[in-house]
Coordinates of C-alpha atoms and ligand atoms in Angstrom, one line a residue:
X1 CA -5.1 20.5 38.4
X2 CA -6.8 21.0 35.0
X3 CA -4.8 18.7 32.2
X4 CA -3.7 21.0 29.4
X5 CA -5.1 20.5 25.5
X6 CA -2.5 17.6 24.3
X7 CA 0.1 18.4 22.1
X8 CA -0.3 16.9 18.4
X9 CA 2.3 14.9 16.6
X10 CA 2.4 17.1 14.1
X11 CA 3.1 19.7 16.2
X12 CA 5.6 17.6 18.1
X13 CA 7.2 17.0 14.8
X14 CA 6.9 20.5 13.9
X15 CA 6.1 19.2 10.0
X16 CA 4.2 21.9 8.4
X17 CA 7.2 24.0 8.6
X18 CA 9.4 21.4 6.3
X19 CA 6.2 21.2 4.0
X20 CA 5.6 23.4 0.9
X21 CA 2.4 25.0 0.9
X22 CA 1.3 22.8 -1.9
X23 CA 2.1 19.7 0.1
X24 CA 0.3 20.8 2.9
X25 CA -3.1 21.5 1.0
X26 CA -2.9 18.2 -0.7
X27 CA -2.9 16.7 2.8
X28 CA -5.6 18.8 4.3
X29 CA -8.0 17.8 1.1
X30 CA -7.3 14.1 1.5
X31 CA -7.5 14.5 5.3
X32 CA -11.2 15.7 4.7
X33 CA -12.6 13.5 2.6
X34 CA -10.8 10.7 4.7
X35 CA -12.5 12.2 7.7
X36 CA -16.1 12.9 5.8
X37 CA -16.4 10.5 3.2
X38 CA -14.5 7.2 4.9
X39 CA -14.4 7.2 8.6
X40 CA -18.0 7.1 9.1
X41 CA -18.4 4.1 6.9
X42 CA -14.7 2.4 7.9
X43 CA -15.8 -0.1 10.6
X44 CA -19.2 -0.9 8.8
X45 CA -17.0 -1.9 5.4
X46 CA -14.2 -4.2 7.4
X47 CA -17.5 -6.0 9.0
X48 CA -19.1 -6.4 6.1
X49 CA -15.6 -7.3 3.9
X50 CA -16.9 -4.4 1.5
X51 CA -14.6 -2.0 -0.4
X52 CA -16.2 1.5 -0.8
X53 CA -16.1 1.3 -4.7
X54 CA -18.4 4.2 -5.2
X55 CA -15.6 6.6 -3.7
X56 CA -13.5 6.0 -6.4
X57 CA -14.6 8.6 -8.6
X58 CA -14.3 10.8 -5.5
X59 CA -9.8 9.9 -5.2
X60 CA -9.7 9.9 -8.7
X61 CA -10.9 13.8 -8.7
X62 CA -8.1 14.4 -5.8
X63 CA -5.4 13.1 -8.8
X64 CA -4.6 10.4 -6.5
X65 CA -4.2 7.7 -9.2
X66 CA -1.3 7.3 -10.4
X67 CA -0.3 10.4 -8.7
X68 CA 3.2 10.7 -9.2
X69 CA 2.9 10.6 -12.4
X70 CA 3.7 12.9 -15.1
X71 CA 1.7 12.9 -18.6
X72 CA -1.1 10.9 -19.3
X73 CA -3.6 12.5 -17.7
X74 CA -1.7 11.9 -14.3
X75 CA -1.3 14.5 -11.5
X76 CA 2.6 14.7 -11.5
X77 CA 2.8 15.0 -7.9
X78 CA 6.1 15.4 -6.3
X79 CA 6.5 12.6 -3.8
X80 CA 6.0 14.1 -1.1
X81 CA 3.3 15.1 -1.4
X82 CA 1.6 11.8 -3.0
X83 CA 3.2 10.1 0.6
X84 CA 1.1 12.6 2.7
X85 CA -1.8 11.7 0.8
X86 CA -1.3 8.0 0.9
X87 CA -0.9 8.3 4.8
X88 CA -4.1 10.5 4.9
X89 CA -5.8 7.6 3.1
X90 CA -4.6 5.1 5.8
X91 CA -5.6 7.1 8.6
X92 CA -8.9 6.1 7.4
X93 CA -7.8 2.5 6.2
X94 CA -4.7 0.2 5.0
X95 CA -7.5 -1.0 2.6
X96 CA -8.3 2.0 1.2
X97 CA -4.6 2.9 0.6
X98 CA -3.9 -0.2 -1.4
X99 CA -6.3 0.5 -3.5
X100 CA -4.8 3.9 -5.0
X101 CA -0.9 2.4 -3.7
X102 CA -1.9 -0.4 -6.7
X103 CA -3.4 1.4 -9.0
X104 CA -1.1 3.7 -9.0
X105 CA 2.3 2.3 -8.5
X106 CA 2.0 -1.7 -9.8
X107 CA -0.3 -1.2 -12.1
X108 CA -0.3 2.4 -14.0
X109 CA 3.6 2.7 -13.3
X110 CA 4.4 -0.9 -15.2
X111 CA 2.6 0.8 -17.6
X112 CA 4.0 4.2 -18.0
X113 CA 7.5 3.1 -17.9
X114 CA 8.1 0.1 -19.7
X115 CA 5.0 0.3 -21.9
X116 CA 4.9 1.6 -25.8
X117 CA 3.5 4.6 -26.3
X118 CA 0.5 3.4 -27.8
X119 CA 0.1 1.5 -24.2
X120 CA 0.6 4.6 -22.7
X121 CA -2.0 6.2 -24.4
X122 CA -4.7 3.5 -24.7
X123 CA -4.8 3.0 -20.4
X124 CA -2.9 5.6 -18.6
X125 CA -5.6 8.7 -19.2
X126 CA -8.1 6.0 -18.6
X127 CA -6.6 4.4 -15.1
X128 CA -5.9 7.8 -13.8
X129 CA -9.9 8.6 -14.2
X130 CA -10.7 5.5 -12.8
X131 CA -12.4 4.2 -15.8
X132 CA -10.3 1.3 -15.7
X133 CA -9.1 -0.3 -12.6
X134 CA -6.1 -2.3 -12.4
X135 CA -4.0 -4.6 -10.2
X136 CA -0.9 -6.3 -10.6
X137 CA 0.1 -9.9 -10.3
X138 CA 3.3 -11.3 -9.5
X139 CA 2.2 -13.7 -6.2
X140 CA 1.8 -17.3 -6.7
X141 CA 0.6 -20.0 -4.2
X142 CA 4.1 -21.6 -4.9
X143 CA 6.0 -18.3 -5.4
X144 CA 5.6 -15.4 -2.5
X145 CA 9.0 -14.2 -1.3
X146 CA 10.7 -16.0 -4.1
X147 CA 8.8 -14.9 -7.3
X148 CA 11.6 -15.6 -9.4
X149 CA 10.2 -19.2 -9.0
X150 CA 6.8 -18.2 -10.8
X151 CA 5.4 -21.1 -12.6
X152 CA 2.6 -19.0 -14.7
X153 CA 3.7 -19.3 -18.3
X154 CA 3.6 -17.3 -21.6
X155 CA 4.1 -18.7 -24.6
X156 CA 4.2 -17.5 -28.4
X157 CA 1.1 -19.0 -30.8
X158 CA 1.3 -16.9 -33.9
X159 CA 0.3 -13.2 -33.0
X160 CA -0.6 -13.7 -29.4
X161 CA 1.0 -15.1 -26.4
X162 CA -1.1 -17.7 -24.3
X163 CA -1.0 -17.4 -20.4
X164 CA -1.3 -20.5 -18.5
X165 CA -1.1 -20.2 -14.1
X166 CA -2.0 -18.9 -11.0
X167 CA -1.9 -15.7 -8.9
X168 CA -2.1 -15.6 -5.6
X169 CA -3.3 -12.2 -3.0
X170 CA -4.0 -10.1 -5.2
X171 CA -5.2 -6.7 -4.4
X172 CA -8.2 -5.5 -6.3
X173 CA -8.3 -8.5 -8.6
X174 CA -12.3 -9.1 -8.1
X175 CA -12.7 -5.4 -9.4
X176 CA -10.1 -5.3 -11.6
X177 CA -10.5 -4.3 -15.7
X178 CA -7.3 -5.2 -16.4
X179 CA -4.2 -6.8 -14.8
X180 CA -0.5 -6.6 -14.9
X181 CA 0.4 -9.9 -15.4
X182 CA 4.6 -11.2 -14.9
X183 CA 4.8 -14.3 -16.8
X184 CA 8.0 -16.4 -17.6
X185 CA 8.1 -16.7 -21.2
X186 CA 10.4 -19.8 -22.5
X187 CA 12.6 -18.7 -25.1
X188 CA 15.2 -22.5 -25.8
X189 CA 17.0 -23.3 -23.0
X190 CA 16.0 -20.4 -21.1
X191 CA 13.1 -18.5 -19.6
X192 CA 12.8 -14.9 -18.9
X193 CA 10.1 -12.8 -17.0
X194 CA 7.8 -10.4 -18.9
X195 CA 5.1 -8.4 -17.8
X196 CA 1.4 -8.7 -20.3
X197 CA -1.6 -6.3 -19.7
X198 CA -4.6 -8.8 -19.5
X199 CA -8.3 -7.4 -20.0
X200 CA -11.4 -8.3 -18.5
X201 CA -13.2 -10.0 -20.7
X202 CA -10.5 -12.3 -22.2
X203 CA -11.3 -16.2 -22.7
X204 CA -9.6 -17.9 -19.7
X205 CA -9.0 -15.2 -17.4
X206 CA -11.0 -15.3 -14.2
X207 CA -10.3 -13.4 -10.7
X208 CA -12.3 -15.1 -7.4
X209 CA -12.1 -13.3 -4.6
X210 CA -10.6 -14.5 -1.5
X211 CA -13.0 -14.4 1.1
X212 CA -12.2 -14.9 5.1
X213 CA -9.6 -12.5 5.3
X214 CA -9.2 -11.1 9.2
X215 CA -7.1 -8.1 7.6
X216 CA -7.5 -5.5 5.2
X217 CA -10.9 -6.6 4.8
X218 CA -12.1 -3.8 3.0
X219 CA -9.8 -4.3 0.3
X220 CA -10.9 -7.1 -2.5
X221 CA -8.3 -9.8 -2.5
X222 CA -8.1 -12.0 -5.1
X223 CA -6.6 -14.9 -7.4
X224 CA -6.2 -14.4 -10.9
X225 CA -6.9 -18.0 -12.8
X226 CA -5.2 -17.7 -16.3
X227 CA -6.2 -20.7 -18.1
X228 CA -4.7 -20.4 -21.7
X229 CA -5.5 -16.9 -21.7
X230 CA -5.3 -15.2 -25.2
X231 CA -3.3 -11.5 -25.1
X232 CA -2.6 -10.0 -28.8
X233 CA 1.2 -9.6 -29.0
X234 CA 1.2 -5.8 -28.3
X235 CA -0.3 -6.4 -24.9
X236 CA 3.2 -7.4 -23.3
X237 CA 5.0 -4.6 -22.1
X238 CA 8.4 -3.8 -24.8
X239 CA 10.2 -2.0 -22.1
X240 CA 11.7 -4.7 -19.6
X241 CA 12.9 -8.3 -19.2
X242 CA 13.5 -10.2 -15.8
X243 CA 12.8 -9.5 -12.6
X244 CA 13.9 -6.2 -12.1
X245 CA 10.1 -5.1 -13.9
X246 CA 8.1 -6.4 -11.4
X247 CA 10.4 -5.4 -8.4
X248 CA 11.0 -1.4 -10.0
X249 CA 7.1 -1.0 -9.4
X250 CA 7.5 -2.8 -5.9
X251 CA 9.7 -0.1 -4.8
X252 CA 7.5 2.4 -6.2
X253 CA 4.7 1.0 -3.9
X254 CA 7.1 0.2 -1.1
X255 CA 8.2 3.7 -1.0
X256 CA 3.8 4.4 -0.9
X257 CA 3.6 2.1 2.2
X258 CA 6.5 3.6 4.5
X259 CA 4.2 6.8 4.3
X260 CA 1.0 5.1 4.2
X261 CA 1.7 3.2 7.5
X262 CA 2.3 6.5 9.7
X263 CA -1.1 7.1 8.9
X264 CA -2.5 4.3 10.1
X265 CA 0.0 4.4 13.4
X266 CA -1.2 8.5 14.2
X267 CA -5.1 6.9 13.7
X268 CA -4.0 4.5 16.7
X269 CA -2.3 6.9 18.6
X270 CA -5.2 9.2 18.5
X271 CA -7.2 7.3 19.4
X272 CA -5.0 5.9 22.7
X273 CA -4.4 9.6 23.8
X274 CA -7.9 10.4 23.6
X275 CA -9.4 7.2 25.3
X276 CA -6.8 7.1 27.7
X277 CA -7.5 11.0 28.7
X278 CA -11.7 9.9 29.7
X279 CA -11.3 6.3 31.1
X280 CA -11.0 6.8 34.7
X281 CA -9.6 4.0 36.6
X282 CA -8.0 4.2 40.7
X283 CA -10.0 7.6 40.4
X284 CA -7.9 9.2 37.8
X285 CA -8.0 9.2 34.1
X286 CA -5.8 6.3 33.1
X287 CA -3.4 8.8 30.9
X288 CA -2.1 10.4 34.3
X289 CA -0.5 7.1 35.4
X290 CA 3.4 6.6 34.3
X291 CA 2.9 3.0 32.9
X292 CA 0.3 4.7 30.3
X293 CA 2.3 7.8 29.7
X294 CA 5.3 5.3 28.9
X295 CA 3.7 4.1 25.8
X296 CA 2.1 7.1 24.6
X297 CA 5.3 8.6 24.6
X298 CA 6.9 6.2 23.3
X299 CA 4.1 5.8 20.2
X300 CA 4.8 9.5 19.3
X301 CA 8.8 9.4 19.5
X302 CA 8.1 6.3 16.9
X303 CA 6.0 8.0 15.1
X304 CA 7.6 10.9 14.9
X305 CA 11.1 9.9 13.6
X306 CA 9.3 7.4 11.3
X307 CA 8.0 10.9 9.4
X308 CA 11.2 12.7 9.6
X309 CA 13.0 9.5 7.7
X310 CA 9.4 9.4 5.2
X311 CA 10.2 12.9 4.5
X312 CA 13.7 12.8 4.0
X313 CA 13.7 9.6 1.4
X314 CA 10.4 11.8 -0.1
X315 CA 13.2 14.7 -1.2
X316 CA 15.4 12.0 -1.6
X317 CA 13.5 10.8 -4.0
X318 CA 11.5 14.0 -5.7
X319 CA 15.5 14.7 -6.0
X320 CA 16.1 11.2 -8.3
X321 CA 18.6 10.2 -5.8
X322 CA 16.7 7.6 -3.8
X323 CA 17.8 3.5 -3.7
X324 CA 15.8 0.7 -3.3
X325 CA 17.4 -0.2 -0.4
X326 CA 16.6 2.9 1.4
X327 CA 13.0 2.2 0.2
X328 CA 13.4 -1.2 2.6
X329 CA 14.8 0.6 5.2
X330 CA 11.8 3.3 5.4
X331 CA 9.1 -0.1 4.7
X332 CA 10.7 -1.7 7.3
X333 CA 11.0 1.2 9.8
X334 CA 7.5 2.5 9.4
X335 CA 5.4 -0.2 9.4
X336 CA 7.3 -1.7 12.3
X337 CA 6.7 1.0 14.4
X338 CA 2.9 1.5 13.3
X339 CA 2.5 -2.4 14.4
X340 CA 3.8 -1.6 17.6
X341 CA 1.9 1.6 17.7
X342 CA -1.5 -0.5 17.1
X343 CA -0.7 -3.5 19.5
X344 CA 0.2 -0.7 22.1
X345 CA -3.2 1.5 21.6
X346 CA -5.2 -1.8 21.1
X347 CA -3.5 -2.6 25.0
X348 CA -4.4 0.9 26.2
X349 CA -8.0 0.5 25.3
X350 CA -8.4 -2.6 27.7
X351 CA -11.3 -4.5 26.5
X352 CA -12.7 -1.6 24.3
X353 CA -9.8 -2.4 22.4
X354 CA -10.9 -5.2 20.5
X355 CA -14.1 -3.3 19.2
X356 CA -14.6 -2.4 16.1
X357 CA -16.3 0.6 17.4
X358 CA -12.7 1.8 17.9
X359 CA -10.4 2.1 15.0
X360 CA -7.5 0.4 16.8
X361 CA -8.2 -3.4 16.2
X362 CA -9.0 -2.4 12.7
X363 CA -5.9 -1.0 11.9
X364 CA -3.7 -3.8 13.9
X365 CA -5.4 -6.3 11.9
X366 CA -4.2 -4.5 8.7
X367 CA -0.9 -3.8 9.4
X368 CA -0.7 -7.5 9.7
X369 CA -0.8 -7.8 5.6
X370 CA 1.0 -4.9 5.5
X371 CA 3.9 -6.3 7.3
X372 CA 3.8 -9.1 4.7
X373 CA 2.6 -7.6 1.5
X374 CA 5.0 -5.6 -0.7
X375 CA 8.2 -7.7 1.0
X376 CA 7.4 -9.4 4.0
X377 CA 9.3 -7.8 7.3
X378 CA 11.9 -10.6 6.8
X379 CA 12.5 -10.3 3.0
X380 CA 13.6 -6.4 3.8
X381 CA 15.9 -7.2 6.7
X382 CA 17.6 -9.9 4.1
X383 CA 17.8 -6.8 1.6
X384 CA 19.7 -4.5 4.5
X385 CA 21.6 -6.9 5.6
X386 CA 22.9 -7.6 2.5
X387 CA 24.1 -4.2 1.8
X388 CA 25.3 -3.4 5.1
X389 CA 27.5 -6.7 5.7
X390 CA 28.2 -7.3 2.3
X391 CA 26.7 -11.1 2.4
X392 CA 23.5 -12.4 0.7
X393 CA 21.6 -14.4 3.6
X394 CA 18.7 -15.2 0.6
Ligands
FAD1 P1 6.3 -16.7 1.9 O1 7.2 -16.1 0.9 O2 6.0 -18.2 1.8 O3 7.0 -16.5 3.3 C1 6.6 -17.2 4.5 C2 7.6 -16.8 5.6 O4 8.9 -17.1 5.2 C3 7.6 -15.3 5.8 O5 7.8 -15.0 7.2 C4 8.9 -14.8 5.0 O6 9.4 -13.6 5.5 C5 9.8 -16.0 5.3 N1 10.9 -16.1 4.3 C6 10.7 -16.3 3.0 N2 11.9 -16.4 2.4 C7 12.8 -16.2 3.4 C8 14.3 -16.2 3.5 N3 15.0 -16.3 2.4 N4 14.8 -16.0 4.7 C9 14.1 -15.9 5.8 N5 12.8 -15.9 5.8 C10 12.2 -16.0 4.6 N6 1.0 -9.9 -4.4 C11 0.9 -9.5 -5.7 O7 1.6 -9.9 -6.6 N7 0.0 -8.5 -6.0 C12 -0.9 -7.9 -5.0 O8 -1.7 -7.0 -5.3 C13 -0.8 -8.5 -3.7 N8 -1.6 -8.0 -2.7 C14 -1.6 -8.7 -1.4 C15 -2.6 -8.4 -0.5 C16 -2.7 -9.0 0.7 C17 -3.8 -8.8 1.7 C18 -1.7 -10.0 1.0 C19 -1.7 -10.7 2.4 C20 -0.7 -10.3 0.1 C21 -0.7 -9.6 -1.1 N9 0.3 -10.0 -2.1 C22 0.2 -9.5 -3.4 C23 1.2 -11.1 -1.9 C24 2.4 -10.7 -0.9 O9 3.3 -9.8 -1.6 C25 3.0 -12.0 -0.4 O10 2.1 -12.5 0.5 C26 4.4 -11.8 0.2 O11 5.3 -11.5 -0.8 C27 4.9 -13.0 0.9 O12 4.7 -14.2 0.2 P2 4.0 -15.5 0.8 O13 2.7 -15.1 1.4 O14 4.0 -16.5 -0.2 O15 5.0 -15.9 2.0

């Protein structure tokens, strides 16, 4: 018997129909220039730990920085549409999403809503261009899960605060022309957390990048060394104190990932439906055996229902009405499921699998930062936990 074309997951999930015609066209442009201007390149840049840099112009034209945005030269997608784009970009790669996922929502969006207007005006037209490039840094050796434990310091010295620490994993940090910088500033007995936009260029401020990395190695990771770093007074941001700056933009970005990560999972599961259908093993392809079909199937119902909750929470939150612990719950649900999507696909491919010919190890070895970055897996079941039982297990 002849096997029949295989149905897609979008068909499966029957998408387009939920999707505004708008929507859909911004995902079918980023889908392209994923599939023309990144795919061919993707394995070559992981190899080579290289990030695409002269694509940038190229997203920026698409209005993916900073996206969601509204004024400021921004796109002011709705956010729905900015997650189908964000999972287009990770079809490609998870590096390639962090890029725009930090431009756009730790960097810009520290910016656009606790900065002053003339903030606002000086970087946001320019970040959304990508004339400047920004990252955002909050990690710490010392401080990860925990960054209310920061040790980097900012203190007062006449018109300009002086930054003294250490930032650890930080996303586009060796290309970086500024950074958002969270800071505890000492004021007496007490110390409270601001956020300072640092430019390249300043006396004492120096980003080395992290080399080694066996994930997301098309994405340049670094440290940002702030050795009594100079920043005139109006560089810190007027509109926030404590933690709850830094972790606002996490959400943002969280809310990025949970879409970003499908992307990644339907590259995989591609990619194990078509192998699966050619390799011929026992004298049949290897997708007509049960044990195969299992986890295909069981790829796409994950898949699947991971959309339907992105796309819910996405109206959720185009609506206003979305929480940041429903943010956890789609982070923690989506890339979860695109983990097991990859380690499944990576099996399916037997020892092509583990090829970078294929996109499967690729993207397994990225969801592995992904899993960690933005709240590690654990940090988010400690957040939903807390609000479902009632108890703080922090
Ligand atoms: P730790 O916090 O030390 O955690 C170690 C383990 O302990 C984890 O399993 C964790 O879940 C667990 N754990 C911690 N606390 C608890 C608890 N209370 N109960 C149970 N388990 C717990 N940071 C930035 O600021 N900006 C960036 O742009 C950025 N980009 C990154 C890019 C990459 C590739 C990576 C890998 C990281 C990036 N990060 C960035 C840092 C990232 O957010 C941190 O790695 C993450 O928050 C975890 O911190 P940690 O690595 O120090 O792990």
């Amino acid at each position: 018997m002849t096997p029949q074309e295989p149905l897609s997951l979008d068909a499966l999930t029957a998408i387009d129909g939920l999707l505004t015609d708008e929507e859909r066209i911004i995902r079918d442009t980023v889908r392209r220039f994923v599939r023309e201007r990144y795919l061919p390149r993707a394995a070559e840049l992981f190899a080579k730990e290289q990030f695409p840099e002269d694509l940038i112009p190229e997203i920026a034209a698409m209005g993916l920085l900073g996206a969601s945005l509204q004024g400021y030269g921004c796109a002011g997608m709705n956010a729905v549409s900015y997650g189908l784009a964000l999972a287009e970009l990770e079809y490609g790669d998870s590096g390639l999403r962090s890029f725009v996922s930090v431009q756009g929502s730790l960097a810009m969006y520290p910016i656009w809503r606790f900065g002053s207007e003339e903030q606002k005006n000086k970087y946001l037209p320019k970040m959304a261009a990508a004339e400047l490039i920004g990252c955002f840094g909050l990690t710490e050796p010392d401080a990860g899960s925990d960054p209310g434990s920061m040790k980097t310091r900012a203190r007062l010295d006449g018109d300009s605060y002086v930054l003294t620490g250490t930032k650890m994993w930080i996303t586009s940090a060796p290309i970086c022309d500024l950074a958002v910088v969270w800071a505890k500033v000492d004021d007496g007995d007490a110390s409270s957390i601001r956020g300072f936009i640092v430019e390249r260029g300043t006396k004492g401020f120096e980003t080395p990048t992290i080399h080694g990395k066996m994930s997301l190695r098309a994405s340049p990771t670094g440290e940002i060394v702030l050795n009594e770093a100079r920043v005139p007074k109006e560089n810190v941001l007027p509109g926030v104190v404590g933690l709850k700056g830094p972790l606002s933009c996490l959400t943002q970005a969280r809310f990025g990932i949970s879409w970003g990560a499908l992307g990644a999972a339907r590259a995989c599961y591609e990619a194990a439906v078509a192998y699966t259908r050619e390799r011929v093993q026992f004298g049949k392809p290897v997708a007509a055996k049960q044990l195969v079909q299992e986890q295909i199937v069981e790829m796409a119902m994950d898949i699947a229902k991971g959309q339907i909750l992105a796309l819910h929470y996405g109206r959720l939150k185009d609506a206003g009405a979305i929480t940041p612990v429903q943010v956890s719950f789609c982070k923690k649900n989506n890339v979860g499921l695109a983990l097991r999507a990859a380690r499944k696909a990576r099996g399916l491919l037997g020892g092509n699998g583990i090829l970078l010919d294929y996109p499967v190890i690729r993207h397994a070895l990225n969801l592995e930062s992904v899993y960690t970055y933005e709240g590690t897996d654990e940090v988010h079941t400690l957040i939903l936990g807390n609000a479902l039982t009632g108890h703080n297990a922090f």
